[in-house]
Amino acid sequence: MFLNDLYHSLDPIAFQLGPVVVRWYGIAYLAGFVLGGLMAWRIIRRWRLDISADALMNVVVGIALGIIVGGRLGYVVFYGAGYYLEHPLEVLAINQGGMSFHGGLVGAIVGGSIVCRTSRISIPTMIDVGVCVAPIGLFFGRCANFVNGELWGKPTDLPWGVMFETGGAVYRHPSQLYEALLEGVVLFLVLFALSRRVPPRPQGTFLGTFLACYGVFRFLVEFVRVPDKQLGYLLGGVITMGQILSLPLVVLGVAILVWAHARQRPQVGTVEG
């Protein structure tokens, strides 16, 4: 059980300076934003878009704020199961965990779009650039979930099973790493390969691919991942909230791909006000 040994050798706290505690989860978010921003700049240059580095930085900040706010609100709405209605102040307790990808995705699009509109940057193009680098953040985030020993999977006797501290005395699927591989590595490679073509593929191609692939990957991993205990299984005891939220992403992704192919709108940088 080599992954089990690795898990038990890791500490969720990266380092501590007096009263300041820095966790790997926070570092994962920071690494995702920094590396994602750098990769987005490379894509912008490859596509020859008239977007400055300063403008991109502003968009990244808007996306980061949107992810944090949207991710938290998404978790409260979809996974809170009424808990936060009784404890409204804990909505702000982000340090206690609880972030939703689906809420974070909406928040990222809204936050980034607001900045794009004020900077006269093409929103569809920036969304395409953003989703090309989003798997970087997903990869680091899922690895941090593994270090934290959260969002683990069902019991397994496979050689890479892990006995998580909060999961009982059984070896479980490291579903966090399955997601890191599929949502992070595989999805990044697919989008990176698509982004290499110059002139770039039309607007919507990358968003559609991202949504469809993420929805499929997340739906499949949910079969070996234990659902949030406050919700359990839904719709006859076989479907999780994660699967319910992921199916519309697949449908929307395919629809956007069809639209992108039909309209053939070129990727552009700045637009007229």
Coordinates of C-alpha atoms in Angstrom, one line a residue:
M1 CA 0.0 0.0 0.0
F2 CA 2.5 2.6 -1.2
L3 CA 0.0 5.4 -1.3
N4 CA -1.0 4.7 2.2
D5 CA 2.6 5.1 3.4
L6 CA 2.8 8.3 1.4
Y7 CA -0.4 9.7 2.9
H8 CA 0.7 9.0 6.5
S9 CA 4.0 10.7 5.9
L10 CA 2.3 14.0 4.9
D11 CA 1.2 16.8 7.2
P12 CA -1.7 19.1 6.1
I13 CA 0.3 22.0 7.6
A14 CA 3.2 23.0 5.3
F15 CA 4.8 25.2 7.9
Q16 CA 4.1 27.5 10.8
L17 CA 5.6 30.9 11.7
G18 CA 4.4 31.7 15.2
P19 CA 0.6 32.1 15.1
V20 CA 0.5 31.9 11.3
V21 CA -0.3 28.4 10.0
V22 CA 0.2 27.8 6.3
R23 CA -1.6 24.7 5.0
W24 CA -0.9 22.8 1.8
Y25 CA -4.5 23.5 0.8
G26 CA -3.8 27.3 0.7
I27 CA -0.6 26.7 -1.2
A28 CA -2.5 24.6 -3.7
Y29 CA -4.8 27.5 -4.5
L30 CA -1.9 29.9 -4.8
A31 CA 0.1 27.6 -7.1
G32 CA -3.0 27.1 -9.3
F33 CA -3.5 30.8 -9.7
V34 CA 0.2 31.6 -10.3
L35 CA 0.9 28.7 -12.7
G36 CA -2.4 29.1 -14.4
G37 CA -1.7 32.8 -15.0
L38 CA 1.7 32.1 -16.5
M39 CA 0.2 29.4 -18.8
A40 CA -2.6 31.7 -19.8
W41 CA 0.0 34.3 -20.8
R42 CA 1.7 31.8 -23.0
I43 CA -1.5 30.9 -24.7
I44 CA -2.3 34.6 -25.3
R45 CA 1.0 35.1 -26.9
R46 CA 0.7 32.0 -29.1
W47 CA -2.7 33.1 -30.3
R48 CA -1.4 36.6 -30.9
L49 CA -4.1 38.3 -28.9
D50 CA -3.8 42.0 -28.1
I51 CA -4.2 41.5 -24.3
S52 CA -1.5 43.1 -22.0
A53 CA 0.1 41.3 -19.1
D54 CA -1.5 43.9 -16.7
A55 CA -4.9 43.3 -18.1
L56 CA -4.4 39.5 -17.7
M57 CA -3.3 40.0 -14.1
N58 CA -6.5 41.9 -13.4
V59 CA -8.6 39.1 -14.9
V60 CA -6.8 36.5 -12.8
V61 CA -7.6 38.5 -9.7
G62 CA -11.2 38.7 -10.7
I63 CA -11.3 34.9 -11.4
A64 CA -9.6 34.1 -8.1
L65 CA -12.2 36.2 -6.1
G66 CA -15.0 34.6 -8.1
I67 CA -13.7 31.1 -7.4
I68 CA -13.5 31.7 -3.6
V69 CA -16.9 33.4 -3.3
G70 CA -18.7 31.1 -5.8
G71 CA -17.0 28.0 -4.5
R72 CA -18.1 28.7 -1.0
L73 CA -21.7 29.7 -1.8
G74 CA -22.0 26.7 -4.1
Y75 CA -21.1 24.4 -1.2
V76 CA -23.5 26.2 1.1
V77 CA -26.4 25.9 -1.3
F78 CA -25.8 22.4 -2.8
Y79 CA -24.1 20.5 0.0
G80 CA -25.1 22.4 3.2
A81 CA -28.3 20.4 3.7
G82 CA -29.8 23.3 5.6
Y83 CA -27.0 23.5 8.1
Y84 CA -26.0 27.1 7.2
L85 CA -29.6 28.3 7.7
E86 CA -29.2 27.5 11.4
H87 CA -25.6 28.7 11.5
P88 CA -25.4 31.6 9.0
L89 CA -22.1 33.1 10.3
E90 CA -20.3 29.9 9.4
V91 CA -20.9 30.6 5.8
L92 CA -17.8 32.9 6.1
A93 CA -15.7 30.1 7.8
I94 CA -13.8 29.1 4.7
N95 CA -10.9 28.0 6.9
Q96 CA -13.1 25.1 8.0
G97 CA -13.3 23.7 4.5
G98 CA -16.2 23.3 2.1
M99 CA -15.8 24.5 -1.5
S100 CA -17.9 23.4 -4.5
F101 CA -16.3 23.1 -8.0
H102 CA -19.6 23.9 -9.7
G103 CA -20.1 27.0 -7.7
G104 CA -16.4 28.0 -8.2
L105 CA -16.8 27.6 -12.0
V106 CA -19.8 29.9 -12.0
G107 CA -18.0 32.4 -9.8
A108 CA -14.8 32.3 -11.9
I109 CA -16.8 33.0 -15.1
V110 CA -18.8 35.9 -13.4
G111 CA -15.7 37.4 -11.7
G112 CA -13.5 37.1 -14.8
S113 CA -16.3 38.5 -17.1
I114 CA -16.8 41.6 -14.9
V115 CA -13.1 42.5 -15.3
C116 CA -13.1 41.6 -19.0
R117 CA -16.1 43.9 -19.6
T118 CA -14.4 46.9 -17.8
S119 CA -11.1 46.2 -19.7
R120 CA -12.9 45.6 -23.1
I121 CA -11.5 42.1 -23.3
S122 CA -13.5 39.5 -25.3
I123 CA -15.3 37.5 -22.7
P124 CA -15.7 34.3 -24.8
T125 CA -12.0 34.3 -25.7
M126 CA -10.9 34.8 -22.1
I127 CA -13.2 32.1 -20.9
D128 CA -11.6 29.7 -23.5
V129 CA -8.1 30.7 -22.3
G130 CA -9.2 30.3 -18.7
V131 CA -10.6 26.8 -19.0
C132 CA -7.3 25.7 -20.8
V133 CA -5.4 26.4 -17.6
A134 CA -8.2 25.5 -15.1
P135 CA -7.0 21.9 -14.8
I136 CA -3.8 23.1 -13.2
G137 CA -5.8 24.4 -10.3
L138 CA -7.9 21.3 -10.2
F139 CA -4.9 19.1 -10.0
F140 CA -3.3 21.0 -7.1
G141 CA -6.7 21.2 -5.3
R142 CA -7.3 17.5 -5.5
C143 CA -3.8 16.7 -4.3
A144 CA -4.5 19.0 -1.3
N145 CA -7.7 17.1 -0.7
F146 CA -5.6 13.9 -0.5
V147 CA -3.1 15.5 1.9
N148 CA -6.0 16.7 4.1
G149 CA -7.5 13.2 4.1
E150 CA -10.9 14.4 2.9
L151 CA -13.3 13.4 0.1
W152 CA -12.0 9.8 0.1
G153 CA -13.5 6.9 -1.7
K154 CA -15.2 3.6 -1.0
P155 CA -13.4 0.6 0.6
T156 CA -11.1 -1.3 -1.7
D157 CA -8.6 -4.1 -1.7
L158 CA -6.5 -2.7 -4.5
P159 CA -2.8 -2.3 -3.8
W160 CA -3.0 1.5 -3.9
G161 CA -5.8 1.7 -1.2
V162 CA -5.3 4.2 1.6
M163 CA -6.5 4.1 5.2
F164 CA -7.6 7.7 5.9
E165 CA -7.7 8.9 9.5
T166 CA -11.4 9.9 9.2
G167 CA -12.4 6.9 7.1
G168 CA -12.2 4.1 9.6
A169 CA -9.9 1.1 9.8
V170 CA -10.4 0.2 6.1
Y171 CA -8.4 0.8 3.0
R172 CA -10.2 3.2 0.6
H173 CA -10.0 4.4 -3.0
P174 CA -7.8 7.5 -3.1
S175 CA -10.6 9.1 -5.2
Q176 CA -8.9 12.5 -4.8
L177 CA -6.0 11.3 -6.8
Y178 CA -8.3 9.7 -9.5
E179 CA -9.8 13.2 -9.9
A180 CA -6.3 14.8 -9.9
L181 CA -5.3 12.5 -12.8
L182 CA -8.5 12.9 -14.8
E183 CA -9.7 16.4 -14.1
G184 CA -6.1 17.7 -13.8
V185 CA -3.6 15.9 -16.0
V186 CA -5.7 14.3 -18.7
L187 CA -8.0 17.3 -19.2
F188 CA -5.0 19.7 -19.3
L189 CA -3.3 17.6 -21.9
V190 CA -6.4 17.5 -24.1
L191 CA -6.9 21.2 -23.9
F192 CA -3.2 22.0 -24.3
A193 CA -3.1 19.9 -27.5
L194 CA -6.1 21.7 -28.8
S195 CA -4.6 25.1 -28.0
R196 CA -1.5 24.5 -30.0
R197 CA -3.1 25.3 -33.3
V198 CA -2.6 28.8 -34.8
P199 CA -4.8 30.4 -35.7
P200 CA -6.7 29.1 -32.7
R201 CA -9.9 27.1 -32.9
P202 CA -13.1 29.1 -32.7
Q203 CA -14.6 30.6 -29.6
G204 CA -16.4 28.1 -27.4
T205 CA -14.3 25.1 -28.5
F206 CA -12.3 25.0 -25.3
L207 CA -15.2 25.8 -22.9
G208 CA -17.3 23.1 -24.5
T209 CA -14.5 20.5 -24.3
F210 CA -13.7 21.4 -20.7
L211 CA -17.4 21.2 -19.5
A212 CA -18.1 17.9 -21.4
C213 CA -14.8 16.2 -20.3
Y214 CA -15.0 17.4 -16.7
G215 CA -18.6 16.3 -16.4
V216 CA -17.9 12.8 -17.7
F217 CA -14.8 12.4 -15.5
R218 CA -16.5 13.7 -12.3
F219 CA -19.6 11.5 -13.0
L220 CA -17.4 8.4 -13.3
V221 CA -15.2 9.0 -10.2
E222 CA -18.3 9.6 -8.1
F223 CA -19.0 5.8 -8.4
V224 CA -16.0 5.1 -6.1
R225 CA -16.2 8.3 -4.0
V226 CA -18.2 8.4 -0.8
P227 CA -20.8 11.2 -1.0
D228 CA -20.9 14.0 1.6
K229 CA -22.3 12.5 4.8
Q230 CA -25.0 15.2 5.3
L231 CA -26.5 14.3 1.8
G232 CA -25.7 10.7 1.1
Y233 CA -27.1 9.2 -2.0
L234 CA -30.0 10.7 -3.9
L235 CA -32.6 9.6 -6.4
G236 CA -33.2 6.1 -5.2
G237 CA -29.9 5.8 -3.3
V238 CA -27.7 5.5 -6.4
I239 CA -26.8 9.0 -7.5
T240 CA -24.7 11.6 -5.7
M241 CA -25.1 15.4 -5.7
G242 CA -21.8 15.6 -7.6
Q243 CA -23.3 13.4 -10.4
I244 CA -26.5 15.4 -10.5
L245 CA -24.5 18.6 -10.9
S246 CA -22.1 17.1 -13.5
L247 CA -24.7 15.8 -16.0
P248 CA -25.8 19.3 -17.1
L249 CA -22.2 20.2 -17.7
V250 CA -21.9 17.4 -20.2
V251 CA -25.1 18.5 -22.0
L252 CA -24.0 22.2 -21.9
G253 CA -20.5 21.3 -23.1
V254 CA -21.8 19.4 -26.1
A255 CA -24.2 22.2 -27.0
I256 CA -21.4 24.8 -26.9
L257 CA -19.2 22.6 -29.1
V258 CA -22.0 22.4 -31.7
W259 CA -22.6 26.1 -31.5
A260 CA -18.8 26.8 -31.8
H261 CA -18.6 24.6 -34.9
A262 CA -21.6 26.2 -36.5
R263 CA -20.7 29.9 -35.8
Q264 CA -16.9 29.7 -36.3
R265 CA -16.2 32.9 -34.4
P266 CA -12.5 33.7 -34.3
Q267 CA -10.6 34.2 -31.0
V268 CA -10.0 37.9 -30.4
G269 CA -8.3 40.0 -27.7
T270 CA -9.8 43.4 -27.0
V271 CA -13.2 44.4 -28.4
E272 CA -14.9 47.7 -29.1
G273 CA -16.8 49.3 -26.1

